[in-house]
PDB file of N, CA and C in Angstrom:
ATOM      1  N   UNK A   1    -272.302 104.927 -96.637  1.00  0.00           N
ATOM      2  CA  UNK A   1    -272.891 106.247 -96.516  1.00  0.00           C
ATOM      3  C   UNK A   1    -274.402 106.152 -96.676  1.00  0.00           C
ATOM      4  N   UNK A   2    -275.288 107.133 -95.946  1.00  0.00           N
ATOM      5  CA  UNK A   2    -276.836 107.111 -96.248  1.00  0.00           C
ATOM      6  C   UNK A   2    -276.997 108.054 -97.834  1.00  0.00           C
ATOM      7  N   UNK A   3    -277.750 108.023 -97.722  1.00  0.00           N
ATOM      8  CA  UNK A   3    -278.656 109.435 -98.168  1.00  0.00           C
ATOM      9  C   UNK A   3    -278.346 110.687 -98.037  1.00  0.00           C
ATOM     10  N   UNK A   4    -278.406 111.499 -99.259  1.00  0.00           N
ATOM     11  CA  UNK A   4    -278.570 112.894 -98.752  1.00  0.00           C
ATOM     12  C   UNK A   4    -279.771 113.262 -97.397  1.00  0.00           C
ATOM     13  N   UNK A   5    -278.931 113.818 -96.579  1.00  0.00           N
ATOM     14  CA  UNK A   5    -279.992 114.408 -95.177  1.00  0.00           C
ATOM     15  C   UNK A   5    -280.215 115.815 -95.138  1.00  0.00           C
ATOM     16  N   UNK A   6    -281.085 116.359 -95.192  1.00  0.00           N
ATOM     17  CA  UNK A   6    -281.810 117.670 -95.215  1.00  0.00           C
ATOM     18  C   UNK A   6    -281.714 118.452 -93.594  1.00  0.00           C
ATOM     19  N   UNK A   7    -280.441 119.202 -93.904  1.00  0.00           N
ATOM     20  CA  UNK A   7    -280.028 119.660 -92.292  1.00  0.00           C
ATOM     21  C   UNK A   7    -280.786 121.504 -92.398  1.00  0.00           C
ATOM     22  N   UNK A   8    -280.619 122.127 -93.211  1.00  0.00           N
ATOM     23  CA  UNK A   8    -281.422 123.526 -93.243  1.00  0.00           C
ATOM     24  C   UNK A   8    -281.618 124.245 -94.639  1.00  0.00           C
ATOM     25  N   UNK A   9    -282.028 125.287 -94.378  1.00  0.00           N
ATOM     26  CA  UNK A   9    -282.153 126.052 -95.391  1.00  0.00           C
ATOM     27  C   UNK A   9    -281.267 126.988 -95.855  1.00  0.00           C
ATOM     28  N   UNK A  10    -280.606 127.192 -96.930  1.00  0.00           N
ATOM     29  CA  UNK A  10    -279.835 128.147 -97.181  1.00  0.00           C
ATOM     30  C   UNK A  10    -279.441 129.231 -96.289  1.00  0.00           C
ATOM     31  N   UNK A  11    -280.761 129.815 -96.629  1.00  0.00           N
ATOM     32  CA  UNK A  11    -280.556 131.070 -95.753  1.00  0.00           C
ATOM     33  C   UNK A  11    -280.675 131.366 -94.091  1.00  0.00           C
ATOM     34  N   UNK A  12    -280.655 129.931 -93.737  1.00  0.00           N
ATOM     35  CA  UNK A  12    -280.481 129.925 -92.541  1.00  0.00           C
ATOM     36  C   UNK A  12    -279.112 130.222 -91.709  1.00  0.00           C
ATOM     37  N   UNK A  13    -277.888 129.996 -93.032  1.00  0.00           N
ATOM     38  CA  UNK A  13    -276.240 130.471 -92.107  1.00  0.00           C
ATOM     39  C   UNK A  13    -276.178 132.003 -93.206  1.00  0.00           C
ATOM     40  N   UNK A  14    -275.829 133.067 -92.118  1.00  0.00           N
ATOM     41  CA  UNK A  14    -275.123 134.007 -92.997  1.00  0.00           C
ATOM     42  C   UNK A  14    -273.884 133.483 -93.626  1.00  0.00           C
ATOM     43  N   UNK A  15    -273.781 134.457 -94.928  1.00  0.00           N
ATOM     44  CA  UNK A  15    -272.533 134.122 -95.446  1.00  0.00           C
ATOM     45  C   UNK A  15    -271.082 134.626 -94.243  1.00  0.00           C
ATOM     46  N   UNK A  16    -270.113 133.827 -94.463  1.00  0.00           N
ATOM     47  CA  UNK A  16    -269.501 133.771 -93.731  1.00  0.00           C
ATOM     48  C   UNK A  16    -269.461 133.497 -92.391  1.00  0.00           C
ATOM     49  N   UNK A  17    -270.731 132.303 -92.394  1.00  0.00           N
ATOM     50  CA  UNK A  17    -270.598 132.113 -90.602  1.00  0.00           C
ATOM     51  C   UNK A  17    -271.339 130.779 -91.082  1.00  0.00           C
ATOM     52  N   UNK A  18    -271.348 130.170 -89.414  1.00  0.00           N
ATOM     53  CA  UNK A  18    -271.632 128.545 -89.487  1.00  0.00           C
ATOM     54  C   UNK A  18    -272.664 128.611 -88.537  1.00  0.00           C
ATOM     55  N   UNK A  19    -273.211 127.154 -88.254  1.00  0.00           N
ATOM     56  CA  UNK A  19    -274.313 126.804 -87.848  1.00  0.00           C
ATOM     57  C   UNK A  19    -274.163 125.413 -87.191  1.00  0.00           C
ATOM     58  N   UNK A  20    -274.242 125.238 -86.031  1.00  0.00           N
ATOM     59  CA  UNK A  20    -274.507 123.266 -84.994  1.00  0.00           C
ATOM     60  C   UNK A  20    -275.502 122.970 -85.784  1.00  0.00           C
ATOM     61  N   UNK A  21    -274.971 121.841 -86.373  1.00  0.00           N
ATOM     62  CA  UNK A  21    -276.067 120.574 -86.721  1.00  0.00           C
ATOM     63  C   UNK A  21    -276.284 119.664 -85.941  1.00  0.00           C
ATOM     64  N   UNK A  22    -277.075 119.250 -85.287  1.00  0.00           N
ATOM     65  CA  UNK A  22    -277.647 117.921 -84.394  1.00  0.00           C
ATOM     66  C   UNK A  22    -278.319 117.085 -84.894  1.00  0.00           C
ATOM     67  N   UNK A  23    -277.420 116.005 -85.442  1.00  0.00           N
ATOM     68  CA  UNK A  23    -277.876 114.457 -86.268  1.00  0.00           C
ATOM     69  C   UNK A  23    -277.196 113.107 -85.470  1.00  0.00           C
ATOM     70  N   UNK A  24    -278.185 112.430 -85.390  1.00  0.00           N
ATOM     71  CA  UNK A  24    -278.236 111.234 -84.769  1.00  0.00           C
ATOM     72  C   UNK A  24    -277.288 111.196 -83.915  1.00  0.00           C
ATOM     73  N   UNK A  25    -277.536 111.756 -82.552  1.00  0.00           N
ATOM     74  CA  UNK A  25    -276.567 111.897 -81.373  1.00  0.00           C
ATOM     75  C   UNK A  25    -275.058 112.467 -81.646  1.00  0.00           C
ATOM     76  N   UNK A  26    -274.987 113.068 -83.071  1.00  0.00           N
ATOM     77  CA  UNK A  26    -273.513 113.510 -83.384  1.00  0.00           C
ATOM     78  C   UNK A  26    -273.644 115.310 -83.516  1.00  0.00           C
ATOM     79  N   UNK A  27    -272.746 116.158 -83.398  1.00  0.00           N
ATOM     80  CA  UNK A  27    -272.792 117.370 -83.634  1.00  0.00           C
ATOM     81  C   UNK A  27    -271.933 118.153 -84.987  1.00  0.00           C
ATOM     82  N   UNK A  28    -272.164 118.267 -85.825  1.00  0.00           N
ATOM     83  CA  UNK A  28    -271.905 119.042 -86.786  1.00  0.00           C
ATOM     84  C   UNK A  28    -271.952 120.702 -87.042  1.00  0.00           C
ATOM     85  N   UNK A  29    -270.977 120.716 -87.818  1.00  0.00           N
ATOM     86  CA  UNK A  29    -271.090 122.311 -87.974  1.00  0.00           C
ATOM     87  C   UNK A  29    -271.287 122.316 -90.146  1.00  0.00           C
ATOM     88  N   UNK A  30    -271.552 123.190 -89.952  1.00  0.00           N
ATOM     89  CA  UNK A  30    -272.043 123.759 -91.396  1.00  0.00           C
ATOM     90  C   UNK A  30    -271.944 125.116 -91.848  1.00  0.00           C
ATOM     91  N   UNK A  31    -271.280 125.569 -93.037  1.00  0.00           N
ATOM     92  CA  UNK A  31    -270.685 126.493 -92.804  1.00  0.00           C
ATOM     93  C   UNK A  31    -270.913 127.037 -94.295  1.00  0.00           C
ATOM     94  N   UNK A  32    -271.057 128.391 -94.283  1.00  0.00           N
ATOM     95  CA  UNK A  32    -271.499 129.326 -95.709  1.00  0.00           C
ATOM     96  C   UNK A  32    -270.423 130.364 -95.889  1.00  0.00           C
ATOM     97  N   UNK A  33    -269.335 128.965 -97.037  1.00  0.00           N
ATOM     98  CA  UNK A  33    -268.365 130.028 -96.658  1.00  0.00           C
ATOM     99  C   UNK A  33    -268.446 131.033 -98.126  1.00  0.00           C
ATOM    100  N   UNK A  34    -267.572 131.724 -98.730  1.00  0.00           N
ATOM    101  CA  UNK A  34    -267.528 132.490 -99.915  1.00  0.00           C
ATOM    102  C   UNK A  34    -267.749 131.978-101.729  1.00  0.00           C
ATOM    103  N   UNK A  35    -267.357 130.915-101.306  1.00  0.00           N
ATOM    104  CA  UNK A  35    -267.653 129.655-102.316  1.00  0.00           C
ATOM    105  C   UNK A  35    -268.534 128.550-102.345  1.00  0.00           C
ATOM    106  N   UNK A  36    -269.332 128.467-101.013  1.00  0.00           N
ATOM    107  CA  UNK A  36    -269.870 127.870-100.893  1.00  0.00           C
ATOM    108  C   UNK A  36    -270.409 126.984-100.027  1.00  0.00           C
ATOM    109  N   UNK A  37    -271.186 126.077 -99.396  1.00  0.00           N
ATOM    110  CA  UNK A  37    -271.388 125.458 -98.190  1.00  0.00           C
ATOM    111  C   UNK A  37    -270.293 123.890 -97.816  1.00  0.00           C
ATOM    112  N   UNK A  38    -270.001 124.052 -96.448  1.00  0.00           N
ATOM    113  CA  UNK A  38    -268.983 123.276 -96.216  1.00  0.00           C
ATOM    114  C   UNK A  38    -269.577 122.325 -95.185  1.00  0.00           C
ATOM    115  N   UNK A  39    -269.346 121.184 -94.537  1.00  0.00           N
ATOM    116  CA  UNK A  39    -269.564 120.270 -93.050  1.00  0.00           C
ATOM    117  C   UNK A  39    -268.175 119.874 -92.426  1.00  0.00           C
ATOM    118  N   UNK A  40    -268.467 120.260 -91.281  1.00  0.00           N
ATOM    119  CA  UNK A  40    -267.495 118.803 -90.680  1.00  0.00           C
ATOM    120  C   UNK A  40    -267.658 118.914 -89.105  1.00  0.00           C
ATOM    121  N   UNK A  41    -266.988 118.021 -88.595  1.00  0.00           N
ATOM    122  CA  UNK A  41    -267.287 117.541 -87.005  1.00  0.00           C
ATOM    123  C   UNK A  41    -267.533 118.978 -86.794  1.00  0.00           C
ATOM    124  N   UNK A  42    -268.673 119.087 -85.510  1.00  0.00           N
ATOM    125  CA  UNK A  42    -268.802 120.250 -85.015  1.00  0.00           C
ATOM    126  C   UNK A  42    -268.194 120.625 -83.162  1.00  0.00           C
ATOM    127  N   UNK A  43    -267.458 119.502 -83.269  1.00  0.00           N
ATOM    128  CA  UNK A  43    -266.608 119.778 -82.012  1.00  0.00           C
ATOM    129  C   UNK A  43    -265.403 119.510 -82.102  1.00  0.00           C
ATOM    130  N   UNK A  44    -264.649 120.914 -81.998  1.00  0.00           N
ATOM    131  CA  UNK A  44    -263.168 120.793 -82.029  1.00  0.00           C
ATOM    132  C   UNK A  44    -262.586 119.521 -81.329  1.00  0.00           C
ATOM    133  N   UNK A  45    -261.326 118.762 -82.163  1.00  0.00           N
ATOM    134  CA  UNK A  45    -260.411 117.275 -81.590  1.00  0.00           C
ATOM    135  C   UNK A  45    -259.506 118.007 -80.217  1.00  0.00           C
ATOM    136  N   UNK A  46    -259.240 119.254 -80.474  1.00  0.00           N
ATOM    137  CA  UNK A  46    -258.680 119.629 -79.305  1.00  0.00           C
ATOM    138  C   UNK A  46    -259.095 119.437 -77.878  1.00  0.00           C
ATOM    139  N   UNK A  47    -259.775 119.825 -77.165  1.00  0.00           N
ATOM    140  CA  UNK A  47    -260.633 119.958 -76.181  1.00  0.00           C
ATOM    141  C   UNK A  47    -262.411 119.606 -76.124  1.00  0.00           C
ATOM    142  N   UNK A  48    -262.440 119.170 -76.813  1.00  0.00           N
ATOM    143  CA  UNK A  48    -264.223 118.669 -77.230  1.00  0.00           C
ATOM    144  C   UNK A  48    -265.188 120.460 -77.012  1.00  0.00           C
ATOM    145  N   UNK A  49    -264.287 121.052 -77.752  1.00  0.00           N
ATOM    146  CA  UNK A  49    -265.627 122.443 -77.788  1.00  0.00           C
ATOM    147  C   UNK A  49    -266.099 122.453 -79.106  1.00  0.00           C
ATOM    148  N   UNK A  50    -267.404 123.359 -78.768  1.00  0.00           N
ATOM    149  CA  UNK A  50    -268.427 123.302 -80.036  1.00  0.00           C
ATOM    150  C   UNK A  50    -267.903 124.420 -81.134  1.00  0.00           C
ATOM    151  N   UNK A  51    -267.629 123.888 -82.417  1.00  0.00           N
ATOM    152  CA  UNK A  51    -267.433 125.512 -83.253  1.00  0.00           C
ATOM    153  C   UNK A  51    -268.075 126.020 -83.202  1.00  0.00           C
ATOM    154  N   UNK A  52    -269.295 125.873 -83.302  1.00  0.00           N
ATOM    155  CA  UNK A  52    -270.593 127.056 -83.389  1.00  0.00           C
ATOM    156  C   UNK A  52    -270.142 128.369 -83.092  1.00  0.00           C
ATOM    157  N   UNK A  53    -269.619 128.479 -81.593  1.00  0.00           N
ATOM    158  CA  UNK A  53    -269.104 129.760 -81.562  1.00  0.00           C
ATOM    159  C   UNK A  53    -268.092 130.335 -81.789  1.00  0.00           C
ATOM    160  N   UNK A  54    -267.268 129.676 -82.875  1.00  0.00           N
ATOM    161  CA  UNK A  54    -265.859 129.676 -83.717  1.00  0.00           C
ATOM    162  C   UNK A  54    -266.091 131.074 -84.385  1.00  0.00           C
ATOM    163  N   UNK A  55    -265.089 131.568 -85.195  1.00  0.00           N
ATOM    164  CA  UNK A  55    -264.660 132.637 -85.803  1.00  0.00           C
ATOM    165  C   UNK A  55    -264.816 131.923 -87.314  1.00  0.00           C
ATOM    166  N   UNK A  56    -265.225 132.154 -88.667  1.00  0.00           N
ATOM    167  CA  UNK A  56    -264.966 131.587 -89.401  1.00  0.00           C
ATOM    168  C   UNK A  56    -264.279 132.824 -90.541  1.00  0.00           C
ATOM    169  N   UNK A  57    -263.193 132.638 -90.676  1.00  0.00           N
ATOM    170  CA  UNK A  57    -262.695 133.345 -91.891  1.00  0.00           C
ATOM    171  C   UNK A  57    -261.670 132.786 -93.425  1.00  0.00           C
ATOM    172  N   UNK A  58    -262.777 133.027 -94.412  1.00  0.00           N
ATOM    173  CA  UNK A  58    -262.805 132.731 -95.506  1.00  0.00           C
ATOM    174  C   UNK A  58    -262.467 130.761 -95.381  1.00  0.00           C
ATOM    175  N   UNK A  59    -261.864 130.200 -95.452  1.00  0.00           N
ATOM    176  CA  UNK A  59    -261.857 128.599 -95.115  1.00  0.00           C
ATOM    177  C   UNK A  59    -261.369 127.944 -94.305  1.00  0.00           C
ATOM    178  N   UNK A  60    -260.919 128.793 -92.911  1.00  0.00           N
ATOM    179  CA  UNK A  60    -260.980 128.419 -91.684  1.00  0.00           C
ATOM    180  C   UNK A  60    -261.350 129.065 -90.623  1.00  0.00           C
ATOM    181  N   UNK A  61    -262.117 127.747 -90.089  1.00  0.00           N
ATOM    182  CA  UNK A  61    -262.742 128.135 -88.594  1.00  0.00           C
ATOM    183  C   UNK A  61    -261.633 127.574 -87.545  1.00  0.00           C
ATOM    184  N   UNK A  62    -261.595 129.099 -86.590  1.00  0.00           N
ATOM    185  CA  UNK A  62    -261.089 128.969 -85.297  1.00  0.00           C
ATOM    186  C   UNK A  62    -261.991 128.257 -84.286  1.00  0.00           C
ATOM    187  N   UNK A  63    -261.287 127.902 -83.298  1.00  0.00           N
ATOM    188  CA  UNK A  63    -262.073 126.993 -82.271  1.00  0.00           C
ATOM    189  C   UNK A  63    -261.972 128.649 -81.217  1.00  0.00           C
ATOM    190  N   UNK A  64    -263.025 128.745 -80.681  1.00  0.00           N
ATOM    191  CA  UNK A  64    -263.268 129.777 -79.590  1.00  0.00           C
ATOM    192  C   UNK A  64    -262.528 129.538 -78.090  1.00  0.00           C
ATOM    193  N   UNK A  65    -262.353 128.226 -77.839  1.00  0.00           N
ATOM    194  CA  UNK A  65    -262.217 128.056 -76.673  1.00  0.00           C
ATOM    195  C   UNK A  65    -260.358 128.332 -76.472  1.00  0.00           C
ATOM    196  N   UNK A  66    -259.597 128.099 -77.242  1.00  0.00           N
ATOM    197  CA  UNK A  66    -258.196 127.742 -77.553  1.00  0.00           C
ATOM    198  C   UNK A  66    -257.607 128.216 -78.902  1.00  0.00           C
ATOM    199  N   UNK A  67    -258.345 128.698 -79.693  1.00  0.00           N
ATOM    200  CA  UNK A  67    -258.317 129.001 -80.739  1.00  0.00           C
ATOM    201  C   UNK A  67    -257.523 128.577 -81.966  1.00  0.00           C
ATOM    202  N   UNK A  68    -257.603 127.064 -81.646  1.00  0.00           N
ATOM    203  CA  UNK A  68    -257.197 126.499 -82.705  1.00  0.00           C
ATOM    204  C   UNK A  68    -257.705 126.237 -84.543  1.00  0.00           C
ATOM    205  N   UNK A  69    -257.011 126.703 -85.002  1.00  0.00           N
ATOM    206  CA  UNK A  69    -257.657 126.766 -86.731  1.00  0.00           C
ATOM    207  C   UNK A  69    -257.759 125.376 -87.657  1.00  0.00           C
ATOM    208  N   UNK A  70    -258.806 125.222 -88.387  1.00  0.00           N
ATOM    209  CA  UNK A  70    -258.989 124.018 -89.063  1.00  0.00           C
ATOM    210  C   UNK A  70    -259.367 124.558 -90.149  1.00  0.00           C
ATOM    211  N   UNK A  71    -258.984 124.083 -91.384  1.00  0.00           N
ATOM    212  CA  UNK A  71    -259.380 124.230 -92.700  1.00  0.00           C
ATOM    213  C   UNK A  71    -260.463 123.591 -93.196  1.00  0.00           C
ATOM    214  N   UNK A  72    -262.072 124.122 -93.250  1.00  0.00           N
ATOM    215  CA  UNK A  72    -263.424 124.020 -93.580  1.00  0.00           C
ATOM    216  C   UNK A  72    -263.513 122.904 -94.641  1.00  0.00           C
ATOM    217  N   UNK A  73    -262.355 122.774 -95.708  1.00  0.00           N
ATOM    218  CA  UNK A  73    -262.457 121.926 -96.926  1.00  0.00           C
ATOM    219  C   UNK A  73    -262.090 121.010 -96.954  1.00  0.00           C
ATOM    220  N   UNK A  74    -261.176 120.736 -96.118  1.00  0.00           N
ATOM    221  CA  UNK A  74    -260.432 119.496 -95.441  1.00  0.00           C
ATOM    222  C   UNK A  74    -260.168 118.863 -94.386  1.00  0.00           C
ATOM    223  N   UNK A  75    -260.395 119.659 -93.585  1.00  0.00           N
ATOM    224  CA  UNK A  75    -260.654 119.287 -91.667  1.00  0.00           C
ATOM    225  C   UNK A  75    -259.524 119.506 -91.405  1.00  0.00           C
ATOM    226  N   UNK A  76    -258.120 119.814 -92.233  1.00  0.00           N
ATOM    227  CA  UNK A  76    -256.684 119.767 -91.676  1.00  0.00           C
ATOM    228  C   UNK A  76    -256.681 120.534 -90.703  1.00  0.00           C
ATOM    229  N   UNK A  77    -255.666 120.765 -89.891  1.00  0.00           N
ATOM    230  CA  UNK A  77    -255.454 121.515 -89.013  1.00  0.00           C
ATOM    231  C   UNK A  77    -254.325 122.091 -89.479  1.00  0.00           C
ATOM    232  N   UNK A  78    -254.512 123.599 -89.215  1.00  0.00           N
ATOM    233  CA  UNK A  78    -254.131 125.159 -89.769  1.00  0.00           C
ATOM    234  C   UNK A  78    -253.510 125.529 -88.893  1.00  0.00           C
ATOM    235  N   UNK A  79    -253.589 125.314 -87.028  1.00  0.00           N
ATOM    236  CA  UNK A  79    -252.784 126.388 -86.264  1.00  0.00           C
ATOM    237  C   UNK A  79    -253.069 125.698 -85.268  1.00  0.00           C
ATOM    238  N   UNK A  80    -252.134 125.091 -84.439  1.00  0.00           N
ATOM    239  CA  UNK A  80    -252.706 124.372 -82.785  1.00  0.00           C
ATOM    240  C   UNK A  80    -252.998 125.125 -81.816  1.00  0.00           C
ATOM    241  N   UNK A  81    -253.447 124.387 -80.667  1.00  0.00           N
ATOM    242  CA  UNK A  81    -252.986 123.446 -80.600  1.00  0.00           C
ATOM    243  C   UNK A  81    -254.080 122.087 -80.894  1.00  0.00           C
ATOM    244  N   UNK A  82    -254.821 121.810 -81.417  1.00  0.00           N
ATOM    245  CA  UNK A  82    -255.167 120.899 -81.789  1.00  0.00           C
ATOM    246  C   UNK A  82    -254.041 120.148 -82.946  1.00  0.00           C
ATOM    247  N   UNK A  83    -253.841 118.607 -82.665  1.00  0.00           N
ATOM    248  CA  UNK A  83    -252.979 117.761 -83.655  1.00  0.00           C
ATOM    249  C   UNK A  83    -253.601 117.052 -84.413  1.00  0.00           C
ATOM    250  N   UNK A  84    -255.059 117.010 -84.339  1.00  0.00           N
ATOM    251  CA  UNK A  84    -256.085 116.037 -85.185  1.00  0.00           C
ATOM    252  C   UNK A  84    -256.929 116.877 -85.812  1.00  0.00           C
ATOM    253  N   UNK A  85    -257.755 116.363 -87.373  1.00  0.00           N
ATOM    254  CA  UNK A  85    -258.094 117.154 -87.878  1.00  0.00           C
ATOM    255  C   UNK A  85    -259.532 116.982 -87.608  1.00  0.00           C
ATOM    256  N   UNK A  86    -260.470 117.645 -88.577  1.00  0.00           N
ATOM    257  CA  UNK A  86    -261.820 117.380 -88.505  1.00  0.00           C
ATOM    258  C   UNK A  86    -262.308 116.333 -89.733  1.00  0.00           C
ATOM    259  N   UNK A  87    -263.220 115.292 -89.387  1.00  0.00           N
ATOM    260  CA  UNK A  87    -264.273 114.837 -90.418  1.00  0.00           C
ATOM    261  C   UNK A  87    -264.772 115.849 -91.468  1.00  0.00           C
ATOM    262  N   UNK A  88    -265.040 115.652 -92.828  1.00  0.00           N
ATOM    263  CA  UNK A  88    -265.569 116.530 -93.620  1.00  0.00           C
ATOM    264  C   UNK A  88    -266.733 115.592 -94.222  1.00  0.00           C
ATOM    265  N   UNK A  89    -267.920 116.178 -94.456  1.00  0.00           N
ATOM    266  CA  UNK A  89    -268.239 115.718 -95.008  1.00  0.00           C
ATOM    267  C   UNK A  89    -269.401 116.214 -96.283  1.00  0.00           C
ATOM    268  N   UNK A  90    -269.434 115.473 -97.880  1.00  0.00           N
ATOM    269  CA  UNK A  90    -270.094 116.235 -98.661  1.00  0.00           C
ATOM    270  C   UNK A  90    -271.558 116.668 -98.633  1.00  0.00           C
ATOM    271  N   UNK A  91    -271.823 117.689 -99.592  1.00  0.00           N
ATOM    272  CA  UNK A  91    -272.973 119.255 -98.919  1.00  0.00           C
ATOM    273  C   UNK A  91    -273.380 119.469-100.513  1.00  0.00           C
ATOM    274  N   UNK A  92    -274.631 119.191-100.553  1.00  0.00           N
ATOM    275  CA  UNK A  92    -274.897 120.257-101.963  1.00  0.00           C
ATOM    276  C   UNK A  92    -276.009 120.707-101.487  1.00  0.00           C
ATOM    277  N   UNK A  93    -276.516 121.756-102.370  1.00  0.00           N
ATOM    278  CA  UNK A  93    -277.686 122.733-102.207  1.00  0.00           C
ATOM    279  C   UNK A  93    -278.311 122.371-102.983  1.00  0.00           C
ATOM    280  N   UNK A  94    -279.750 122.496-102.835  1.00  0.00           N
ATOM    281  CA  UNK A  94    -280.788 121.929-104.063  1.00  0.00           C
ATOM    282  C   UNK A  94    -282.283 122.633-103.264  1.00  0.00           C
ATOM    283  N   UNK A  95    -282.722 123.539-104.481  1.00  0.00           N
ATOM    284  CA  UNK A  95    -284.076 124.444-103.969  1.00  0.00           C
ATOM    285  C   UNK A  95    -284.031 125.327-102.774  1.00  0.00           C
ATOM    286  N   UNK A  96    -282.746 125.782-103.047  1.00  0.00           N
ATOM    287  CA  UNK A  96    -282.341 126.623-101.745  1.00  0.00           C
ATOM    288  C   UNK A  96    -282.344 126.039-100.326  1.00  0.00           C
ATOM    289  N   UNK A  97    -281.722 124.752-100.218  1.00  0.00           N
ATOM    290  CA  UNK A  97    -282.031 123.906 -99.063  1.00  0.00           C
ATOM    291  C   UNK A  97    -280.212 122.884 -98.950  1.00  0.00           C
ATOM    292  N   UNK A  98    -280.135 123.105 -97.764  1.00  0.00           N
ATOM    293  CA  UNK A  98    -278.459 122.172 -97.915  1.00  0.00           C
ATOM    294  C   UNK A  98    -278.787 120.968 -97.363  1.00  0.00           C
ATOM    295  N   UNK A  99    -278.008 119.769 -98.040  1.00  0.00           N
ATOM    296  CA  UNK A  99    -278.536 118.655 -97.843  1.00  0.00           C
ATOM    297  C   UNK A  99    -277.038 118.311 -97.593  1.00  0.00           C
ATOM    298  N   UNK A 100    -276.423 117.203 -96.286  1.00  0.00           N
ATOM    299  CA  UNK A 100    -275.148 116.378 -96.199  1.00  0.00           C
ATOM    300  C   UNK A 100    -275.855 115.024 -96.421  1.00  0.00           C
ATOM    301  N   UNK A 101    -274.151 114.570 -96.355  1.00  0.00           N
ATOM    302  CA  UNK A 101    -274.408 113.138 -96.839  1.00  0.00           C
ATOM    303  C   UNK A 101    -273.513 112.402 -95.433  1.00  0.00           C
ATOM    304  N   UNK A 102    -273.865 111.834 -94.760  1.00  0.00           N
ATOM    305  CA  UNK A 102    -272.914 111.308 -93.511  1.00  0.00           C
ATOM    306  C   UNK A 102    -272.521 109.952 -93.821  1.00  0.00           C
TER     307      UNK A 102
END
């Protein structure tokens, strides 16, 4: 694993919604959920679509395209048709700023 990486600012995702991260040719999503900030792959295993424009409610995001559900805390998969889950990966906040760790 690297380093903590400095992807945005807090207040850059409303609560309850997510945000595309674009790090080193990979796409991530990031997500402000009720408890707190979450990561993981930002393109659904189903069909290669972007969550960004997912639905996110309380700790799972729907995929927009097919609307398959994944659980934010674990990448499991919640509702197909996707059969694979998502990468997660850890997120802390520090000076009002979210930092992952890839």
């Amino acid at each position: 694993m690297t380093d903590w990486i400095h992807a945005c600012a807090c207040n850059d995702i409303d609560e309850e919604d997510l945000i595309r991260w674009d790090y080193a040719g990979r796409t991530y999503a990031i997500y402000n959920a009720e408890d707190g900030f979450y990561c993981t792959d930002g393109i659904c295993t189903h069909e290669d679509e972007h969550l960004e424009a997912g639905l996110l409610t309380g700790h799972v995001i729907e995929c927009p395209l097919h609307q398959g559900r994944f659980d934010i805390r674990s990448g499991s998969v919640v509702s197909p048709p996707p059969c694979t889950g998502l990468n997660t990966y850890p997120v802390k906040t520090e000076n009002g700023q979210v930092y992952v760790k890839i």
